[in-house]
Short mmCIF file of C-alpha atoms in Angstrom, two decimals:
data_model
loop_
_atom_site.label_atom_id
_atom_site.label_comp_id
_atom_site.label_asym_id
_atom_site.label_seq_id
_atom_site.Cartn_x
_atom_site.Cartn_y
_atom_site.Cartn_z
CA MET T 1 -29.50 -40.61 -346.10
CA SER T 2 -33.17 -39.98 -346.88
CA LEU T 3 -34.47 -37.06 -348.92
CA LYS T 4 -36.79 -36.14 -346.01
CA TRP T 5 -33.86 -35.86 -343.59
CA THR T 6 -31.86 -33.79 -346.08
CA ARG T 7 -34.68 -31.27 -346.48
CA ARG T 8 -35.09 -30.98 -342.68
CA SER T 9 -31.34 -30.45 -342.32
CA LEU T 10 -31.38 -27.76 -344.97
CA MET T 11 -34.29 -26.03 -343.23
CA ASN T 12 -32.36 -26.08 -339.94
CA VAL T 13 -29.27 -24.64 -341.61
CA VAL T 14 -31.34 -21.84 -343.18
CA ALA T 15 -32.97 -21.06 -339.81
CA MET T 16 -29.60 -20.96 -338.07
CA GLY T 17 -28.26 -18.66 -340.78
CA ALA T 18 -31.17 -16.32 -340.26
CA ILE T 19 -30.50 -16.17 -336.52
CA VAL T 20 -26.79 -15.47 -337.06
CA ALA T 21 -27.58 -12.81 -339.67
CA SER T 22 -29.86 -11.09 -337.18
CA PHE T 23 -27.08 -10.58 -334.62
CA PRO T 24 -25.61 -7.41 -336.20
CA ALA T 25 -29.07 -5.93 -336.56
CA MET T 26 -29.83 -6.69 -332.92
CA ALA T 27 -26.57 -4.99 -331.89
CA GLN T 28 -27.42 -1.92 -333.97
CA ASP T 29 -30.84 -1.76 -332.32
CA LYS T 30 -29.28 -1.47 -328.85
CA PRO T 31 -30.93 1.51 -327.11
CA PRO T 32 -28.82 4.65 -326.61
CA VAL T 33 -27.28 5.47 -323.25
CA THR T 34 -29.41 8.02 -321.41
CA ILE T 35 -27.52 10.73 -319.54
CA GLY T 36 -29.38 12.74 -316.93
CA LEU T 37 -28.28 16.37 -317.25
CA ILE T 38 -29.60 18.33 -314.28
CA THR T 39 -28.72 22.02 -314.28
CA THR T 40 -29.96 25.52 -313.44
CA LEU T 41 -31.98 26.88 -316.36
CA SER T 42 -34.19 29.35 -314.47
CA THR T 43 -33.35 32.09 -311.92
CA PRO T 44 -30.77 34.81 -312.76
CA ALA T 45 -28.13 32.04 -312.89
CA GLY T 46 -30.05 30.26 -315.64
CA TYR T 47 -27.60 31.37 -318.34
CA ILE T 48 -24.99 29.13 -316.69
CA GLY T 49 -27.17 26.08 -317.19
CA GLU T 50 -27.90 27.16 -320.76
CA ASP T 51 -24.18 27.22 -321.54
CA ILE T 52 -23.69 23.81 -319.91
CA ARG T 53 -26.59 22.29 -321.86
CA ASP T 54 -25.63 23.94 -325.15
CA ALA T 55 -21.96 22.94 -324.98
CA PHE T 56 -22.89 19.34 -324.14
CA ASN T 57 -25.30 19.31 -327.09
CA LEU T 58 -22.57 20.74 -329.33
CA ALA T 59 -20.32 17.80 -328.47
CA LEU T 60 -23.20 15.42 -329.31
CA LYS T 61 -23.95 17.23 -332.58
CA GLU T 62 -20.34 17.04 -333.71
CA GLU T 63 -20.45 13.26 -333.30
CA GLY T 64 -23.87 12.75 -334.88
CA GLY T 65 -25.73 12.22 -331.61
CA LYS T 66 -22.99 10.05 -330.14
CA LEU T 67 -20.22 10.26 -327.56
CA GLY T 68 -17.27 7.94 -328.07
CA GLY T 69 -19.17 6.38 -330.95
CA VAL T 70 -22.04 5.39 -328.64
CA PRO T 71 -25.58 6.78 -329.26
CA VAL T 72 -26.65 9.04 -326.41
CA THR T 73 -29.96 10.50 -325.30
CA LEU T 74 -29.73 13.59 -323.10
CA LYS T 75 -32.51 14.07 -320.54
CA VAL T 76 -32.37 17.68 -319.33
CA GLU T 77 -34.08 18.99 -316.18
CA ASP T 78 -34.00 22.37 -314.39
CA ASP T 79 -33.11 22.31 -310.69
CA ALA T 80 -33.96 26.04 -310.30
CA LEU T 81 -30.91 26.33 -308.00
CA LYS T 82 -32.76 24.45 -305.24
CA PRO T 83 -31.01 21.50 -303.57
CA ALA T 84 -34.33 19.76 -302.85
CA ASN T 85 -35.24 19.99 -306.55
CA GLY T 86 -31.93 18.47 -307.58
CA LYS T 87 -32.39 15.51 -305.26
CA GLN T 88 -36.00 15.01 -306.34
CA ILE T 89 -35.04 15.00 -310.03
CA VAL T 90 -32.24 12.50 -309.43
CA ASP T 91 -34.53 10.20 -307.46
CA LYS T 92 -37.06 10.26 -310.30
CA MET T 93 -34.41 9.58 -312.94
CA LEU T 94 -33.02 6.71 -310.89
CA GLY T 95 -36.53 5.28 -310.92
CA ASP T 96 -36.32 5.42 -314.72
CA ASN T 97 -33.08 3.37 -314.49
CA ILE T 98 -30.77 6.20 -315.59
CA LYS T 99 -27.24 5.31 -314.48
CA LEU T 100 -25.13 8.29 -315.62
CA TYR T 101 -25.47 11.94 -314.53
CA THR T 102 -23.89 15.35 -315.02
CA GLY T 103 -24.84 19.02 -315.40
CA ILE T 104 -25.26 20.44 -311.88
CA ASN T 105 -23.58 23.83 -311.61
CA PHE T 106 -23.85 24.74 -307.90
CA SER T 107 -22.19 22.89 -305.04
CA ASN T 108 -25.19 23.09 -302.70
CA VAL T 109 -27.38 21.33 -305.28
CA LEU T 110 -24.70 18.70 -305.96
CA MET T 111 -24.23 18.02 -302.25
CA ALA T 112 -27.96 17.26 -301.97
CA ALA T 113 -28.25 15.12 -305.11
CA LEU T 114 -24.98 13.19 -305.14
CA PRO T 115 -25.70 10.77 -302.24
CA SER T 116 -28.73 9.42 -304.12
CA VAL T 117 -26.66 8.82 -307.27
CA LEU T 118 -23.85 7.07 -305.43
CA GLY T 119 -26.23 5.15 -303.19
CA ALA T 120 -27.80 3.62 -306.30
CA ASN T 121 -24.36 2.64 -307.67
CA ALA T 122 -24.86 5.07 -310.56
CA PHE T 123 -22.19 7.42 -311.95
CA TYR T 124 -21.80 11.17 -311.62
CA VAL T 125 -19.28 13.15 -313.70
CA SER T 126 -19.16 16.75 -312.51
CA ASN T 127 -18.85 19.45 -315.14
CA ASN T 128 -18.49 22.30 -312.65
CA PRO T 129 -18.59 22.01 -308.84
CA GLY T 130 -15.98 20.04 -306.94
CA PRO T 131 -16.96 20.37 -303.25
CA SER T 132 -14.19 19.57 -300.81
CA PRO T 133 -15.92 16.78 -298.81
CA PHE T 134 -16.16 14.55 -301.89
CA ALA T 135 -12.56 15.24 -302.90
CA GLY T 136 -11.23 13.84 -299.64
CA GLU T 137 -12.76 11.50 -297.08
CA LYS T 138 -16.04 11.06 -298.99
CA CYS T 139 -14.40 10.31 -302.35
CA ASN T 140 -16.21 7.57 -304.26
CA PRO T 141 -15.26 5.25 -307.17
CA ASN T 142 -18.39 6.35 -309.10
CA TYR T 143 -17.79 10.09 -308.69
CA PHE T 144 -15.54 11.94 -311.13
CA VAL T 145 -14.85 15.65 -311.55
CA ALA T 146 -13.98 16.98 -315.00
CA SER T 147 -13.66 20.62 -313.94
CA TYR T 148 -11.67 21.33 -310.77
CA GLN T 149 -11.81 20.86 -307.02
CA ASN T 150 -13.51 23.96 -305.59
CA ASP T 151 -10.54 25.18 -303.56
CA ALA T 152 -7.98 24.70 -306.34
CA PHE T 153 -9.26 27.54 -308.53
CA HIS T 154 -8.96 29.90 -305.57
CA GLU T 155 -5.59 28.53 -304.50
CA ALA T 156 -4.41 29.56 -307.97
CA ALA T 157 -5.91 33.01 -307.36
CA GLY T 158 -3.89 33.26 -304.14
CA LEU T 159 -0.73 32.45 -306.09
CA ALA T 160 -1.69 35.09 -308.65
CA ALA T 161 -2.26 37.71 -305.91
CA ASN T 162 1.21 36.96 -304.52
CA GLU T 163 2.75 37.49 -307.96
CA LEU T 164 0.85 40.77 -308.33
CA GLY T 165 2.41 41.94 -305.06
CA PHE T 166 -0.75 42.59 -303.03
CA LYS T 167 0.14 42.57 -299.31
CA LYS T 168 -3.26 43.34 -297.74
CA MET T 169 -6.59 42.09 -299.09
CA VAL T 170 -10.28 41.77 -298.23
CA ILE T 171 -11.91 38.55 -299.41
CA LEU T 172 -15.62 37.92 -300.07
CA ALA T 173 -17.84 35.01 -301.11
CA PRO T 174 -21.41 33.71 -300.64
CA ASN T 175 -22.00 31.62 -297.52
CA TYR T 176 -22.44 28.16 -299.09
CA GLN T 177 -20.14 25.20 -299.78
CA ALA T 178 -18.39 26.62 -302.85
CA GLY T 179 -18.06 30.05 -301.22
CA ARG T 180 -16.47 28.63 -298.09
CA ASP T 181 -14.19 26.42 -300.21
CA ALA T 182 -13.27 29.52 -302.25
CA LEU T 183 -12.00 31.57 -299.34
CA GLU T 184 -10.28 28.61 -297.66
CA GLY T 185 -8.50 27.88 -300.94
CA PHE T 186 -7.40 31.49 -301.37
CA LYS T 187 -6.09 31.71 -297.80
CA ARG T 188 -4.17 28.46 -298.27
CA THR T 189 -1.76 30.04 -300.80
CA TYR T 190 -2.01 33.79 -300.27
CA LYS T 191 0.99 35.10 -298.29
CA GLY T 192 -0.29 38.58 -297.38
CA GLU T 193 -2.61 39.94 -294.68
CA ILE T 194 -6.35 39.20 -294.76
CA ALA T 195 -7.83 42.51 -293.58
CA GLY T 196 -11.38 41.18 -293.67
CA GLU T 197 -13.29 37.99 -294.56
CA ILE T 198 -16.86 38.70 -295.62
CA TYR T 199 -19.64 36.19 -296.36
CA THR T 200 -22.71 37.27 -298.33
CA LYS T 201 -26.02 35.60 -299.18
CA LEU T 202 -26.10 33.34 -302.22
CA ASP T 203 -28.94 35.31 -303.85
CA GLN T 204 -27.82 38.76 -302.66
CA THR T 205 -28.38 41.73 -305.00
CA ASP T 206 -27.39 44.76 -302.91
CA PHE T 207 -23.78 44.96 -301.68
CA SER T 208 -23.77 48.50 -300.29
CA VAL T 209 -23.04 47.36 -296.72
CA GLU T 210 -20.14 45.16 -297.85
CA LEU T 211 -18.70 47.92 -300.05
CA ALA T 212 -18.75 50.36 -297.14
CA ARG T 213 -16.90 47.84 -295.00
CA ILE T 214 -14.28 47.24 -297.72
CA LYS T 215 -13.65 50.98 -297.93
CA SER T 216 -13.20 51.24 -294.16
CA LEU T 217 -10.67 48.38 -294.16
CA ALA T 218 -8.53 50.10 -296.84
CA PRO T 219 -7.04 46.99 -298.52
CA GLU T 220 -4.57 47.05 -301.40
CA ALA T 221 -6.92 44.78 -303.38
CA ILE T 222 -9.95 42.54 -302.95
CA TYR T 223 -10.64 38.94 -303.88
CA GLN T 224 -14.28 38.10 -304.51
CA PHE T 225 -16.14 35.02 -305.74
CA HIS T 226 -19.75 35.65 -306.78
CA PRO T 227 -20.98 33.65 -309.79
CA GLY T 228 -23.91 34.52 -312.05
CA GLY T 229 -26.33 37.33 -311.26
CA ALA T 230 -24.75 38.12 -307.88
CA GLY T 231 -21.39 38.61 -309.58
CA ILE T 232 -22.89 40.97 -312.15
CA ASN T 233 -24.44 43.10 -309.41
CA PHE T 234 -21.26 43.11 -307.34
CA ALA T 235 -19.06 44.17 -310.27
CA LYS T 236 -21.43 46.98 -311.27
CA GLN T 237 -21.76 48.30 -307.72
CA TYR T 238 -18.01 48.05 -307.12
CA ALA T 239 -17.28 50.06 -310.27
CA ASN T 240 -19.98 52.64 -309.42
CA SER T 241 -18.53 53.07 -305.92
CA GLY T 242 -15.31 54.43 -307.42
CA MET T 243 -13.17 51.96 -305.50
CA SER T 244 -12.25 49.96 -308.60
CA THR T 245 -9.82 52.70 -309.69
CA SER T 246 -7.86 52.58 -306.42
CA ILE T 247 -8.47 49.04 -305.11
CA PRO T 248 -7.88 46.38 -307.80
CA MET T 249 -10.08 43.29 -307.94
CA VAL T 250 -8.84 39.71 -308.22
CA ILE T 251 -11.41 37.00 -308.99
CA PRO T 252 -11.79 33.47 -310.25
CA SER T 253 -13.05 33.31 -313.84
CA PHE T 254 -16.53 32.47 -312.54
CA SER T 255 -16.93 35.99 -311.18
CA MET T 256 -16.62 37.55 -314.64
CA ASP T 257 -17.49 35.13 -317.43
CA ALA T 258 -18.27 36.04 -321.04
CA ARG T 259 -21.98 36.60 -320.37
CA MET T 260 -21.21 38.76 -317.33
CA ILE T 261 -18.87 40.99 -319.34
CA ALA T 262 -21.75 41.87 -321.66
CA ALA T 263 -23.95 42.71 -318.67
CA THR T 264 -21.40 44.80 -316.78
CA GLY T 265 -19.92 46.90 -319.57
CA ASN T 266 -16.55 48.43 -318.73
CA ALA T 267 -16.67 47.23 -315.10
CA ALA T 268 -14.59 44.21 -316.12
CA ASP T 269 -11.79 46.22 -317.70
CA GLY T 270 -8.54 45.74 -315.77
CA VAL T 271 -9.78 42.97 -313.46
CA TYR T 272 -7.37 40.08 -312.77
CA ALA T 273 -8.57 36.46 -312.63
CA SER T 274 -7.33 32.94 -312.09
CA ALA T 275 -8.28 30.62 -314.95
CA LEU T 276 -7.77 27.20 -316.47
CA TRP T 277 -9.25 28.26 -319.83
CA THR T 278 -10.47 31.37 -321.66
CA THR T 279 -11.73 32.09 -325.17
CA GLU T 280 -8.16 33.27 -325.85
CA THR T 281 -6.60 29.88 -325.02
CA ASP T 282 -4.18 29.19 -327.86
CA ASN T 283 -4.59 25.61 -329.01
CA SER T 284 -6.37 24.14 -332.02
CA ALA T 285 -9.02 22.22 -330.05
CA SER T 286 -10.03 25.32 -328.09
CA LYS T 287 -10.12 27.54 -331.16
CA ALA T 288 -12.35 25.03 -332.98
CA PHE T 289 -14.69 24.82 -329.98
CA VAL T 290 -15.00 28.61 -329.64
CA GLU T 291 -15.69 28.99 -333.36
CA ALA T 292 -18.30 26.20 -333.38
CA PHE T 293 -20.06 27.51 -330.25
CA ARG T 294 -20.23 31.04 -331.65
CA LYS T 295 -21.58 29.72 -334.95
CA ASP T 296 -24.29 27.57 -333.37
CA TYR T 297 -25.41 29.86 -330.55
CA GLY T 298 -24.40 33.37 -331.58
CA ARG T 299 -22.47 34.14 -328.39
CA ASP T 300 -19.11 33.56 -326.74
CA PRO T 301 -18.82 30.42 -324.62
CA THR T 302 -18.23 30.81 -320.89
CA ILE T 303 -15.91 28.71 -318.74
CA TYR T 304 -19.03 26.70 -317.85
CA ALA T 305 -19.51 25.83 -321.52
CA ALA T 306 -15.86 24.89 -321.95
CA GLN T 307 -15.96 22.57 -318.94
CA ALA T 308 -19.22 20.95 -320.10
CA TYR T 309 -17.69 20.31 -323.52
CA ASP T 310 -14.66 18.63 -321.94
CA THR T 311 -16.99 16.68 -319.64
CA ALA T 312 -18.91 15.34 -322.63
CA HIS T 313 -15.71 14.10 -324.23
CA LEU T 314 -14.46 12.55 -320.98
CA ILE T 315 -17.76 10.66 -320.72
CA GLY T 316 -17.36 9.71 -324.37
CA ALA T 317 -13.98 8.14 -323.61
CA GLY T 318 -15.66 6.04 -320.91
CA LEU T 319 -18.59 4.99 -323.09
CA LYS T 320 -16.26 4.03 -325.92
CA ALA T 321 -14.32 1.68 -323.66
CA VAL T 322 -17.46 -0.29 -322.72
CA ASN T 323 -19.41 0.18 -325.96
CA GLY T 324 -22.14 1.91 -323.97
CA ASP T 325 -22.57 -0.97 -321.51
CA LEU T 326 -22.49 0.70 -318.09
CA SER T 327 -22.86 -2.68 -316.39
CA LYS T 328 -19.13 -3.02 -317.14
CA ASP T 329 -18.59 -0.55 -314.35
CA GLY T 330 -14.97 -1.44 -313.65
CA ASP T 331 -13.95 -0.85 -317.25
CA PHE T 332 -15.97 2.38 -317.35
CA ARG T 333 -14.19 3.68 -314.24
CA SER T 334 -10.79 2.73 -315.63
CA ALA T 335 -11.48 4.61 -318.85
CA LEU T 336 -12.60 7.74 -317.01
CA ARG T 337 -9.45 7.59 -314.88
CA LYS T 338 -7.29 7.36 -318.02
CA ALA T 339 -9.07 10.44 -319.43
CA ASP T 340 -8.09 9.58 -323.00
CA PHE T 341 -9.51 12.64 -324.75
CA THR T 342 -8.31 16.04 -325.97
CA ALA T 343 -9.23 18.67 -323.39
CA ILE T 344 -9.69 22.14 -324.86
CA ARG T 345 -8.06 23.63 -321.73
CA GLY T 346 -4.83 21.75 -322.56
CA ASN T 347 -3.10 19.66 -319.90
CA PHE T 348 -5.56 17.31 -318.13
CA LYS T 349 -5.01 14.20 -316.00
CA MET T 350 -7.04 12.49 -313.30
CA GLY T 351 -5.64 12.44 -309.79
CA SER T 352 -5.99 9.58 -307.32
CA ASN T 353 -9.23 11.13 -305.97
CA GLN T 354 -10.67 11.37 -309.51
CA HIS T 355 -10.28 15.16 -309.67
CA PRO T 356 -8.16 16.88 -312.34
CA ILE T 357 -4.46 17.59 -312.27
CA GLN T 358 -4.08 20.60 -314.54
CA ASP T 359 -2.53 24.02 -315.17
CA TYR T 360 -3.81 27.38 -313.90
CA TYR T 361 -3.18 30.87 -315.26
CA LEU T 362 -3.18 34.51 -314.25
CA THR T 363 -5.40 36.39 -316.69
CA LYS T 364 -6.52 39.98 -317.14
CA PHE T 365 -9.71 41.37 -318.62
CA GLU T 366 -8.82 44.08 -321.12
CA LYS T 367 -9.86 45.40 -324.51
CA ASN T 368 -8.54 43.78 -327.66
CA ALA T 369 -7.80 45.54 -330.96
CA ASP T 370 -11.53 45.66 -331.73
CA GLY T 371 -12.35 47.32 -328.42
CA LYS T 372 -13.98 44.17 -327.04
CA ILE T 373 -13.13 43.15 -323.45
CA VAL T 374 -11.61 39.67 -323.47
CA GLN T 375 -9.84 37.56 -320.85
CA LYS T 376 -6.21 37.56 -321.91
CA ILE T 377 -3.75 35.07 -320.48
CA VAL T 378 -0.85 36.81 -318.71
CA ARG T 379 1.16 33.80 -317.54
CA LYS T 380 0.94 30.36 -315.97
CA VAL T 381 0.93 30.35 -312.17
CA ALA T 382 0.65 26.59 -311.51
CA SER T 383 1.60 23.49 -313.52
CA ASP T 384 0.19 19.98 -312.96
CA TYR T 385 -1.62 21.32 -309.92
CA HIS T 386 -3.07 18.78 -307.45
CA ASP T 387 -5.90 19.69 -305.11
CA ALA T 388 -5.37 19.79 -301.35
CA TYR T 389 -7.67 16.85 -300.49
CA ALA T 390 -6.32 13.95 -302.57
CA SER T 391 -4.24 12.65 -299.66
CA LYS T 392 -7.44 12.24 -297.58
CA CYS T 393 -9.06 10.01 -300.23
CA SER T 394 -8.76 6.28 -299.60
CA MET T 395 -8.87 5.37 -303.31
CA LYS T 396 -5.47 4.67 -304.86
#
């Protein structure tokens, strides 16, 4: 063996060692996963998007900018509650090769944007809306819902109304996908008489005509779904009409969230609601979340915030399973279906249509010992509740 050959061999060994040593550094330099968070940050409903964004950022902060141990970059855009805006933002983000989306808080915006996401073989994990078409025949392997199927929340409200003994009710909702799903869901489980079914405009502010009609129909109670600013106006006008003292109101939590309570004053006192979570939910994960949210943002979290926080951790479970590599789409789907995370609402499983199986509660807004109106849990009305559309989904 010559000295020249030995030196060349040593040089080769050193070079190979340098390459091997660089592998961990190269792995650490892997770019973070970008998540497109599209939500409503302007318009009177903008506070909903703020809670979604802030809760998602809280989950990231608690993990040092990671979800499931994977570095994440959040790209936030405002859809201004316009379906065309939502689709345009998604199309632009897809052009930037973003493969994972969440954040939309209105069904009409999601219905416009979702086909682009799924058509590009990207993933969407819904933190709030669960429109019925995509829970049944249009279900898709890349579409997951971490909140609820739209009808299910209102089906639980129908069960609650039965338990409260209301035999004759008027029901109201805005005339858009979630509003129609709301009233269909309520009618599916409510056993009493529907004295009137009223549809309003999504951006309506004056409900004087509807209130006059309710009075003429003389129901035992009403059920109304109006989220955001419309819900604030409805609750105020209903209380001012004097009917709230004689005709009780049943709602989903979305019609009187924590931010709406502050805006409506005592109008919330005594109102019944269906819920899957409230700030009074009694488990350690929920208590820690509420405390952290209050500390960071100086306000109570809404149901929208709670769902966004759970959504972040569900996504984290998926990212952990593939180490942030979304090209491993089969493994990512499997991990999302397993839903291996601690939901602050408590019981949470994925159904065959990739919508939650979970518990629902009857709650009542009333003052606590400090005189603050909170949403107290009265009792559970549904356990391990499946939505009505899973059987129409071809995925198994």
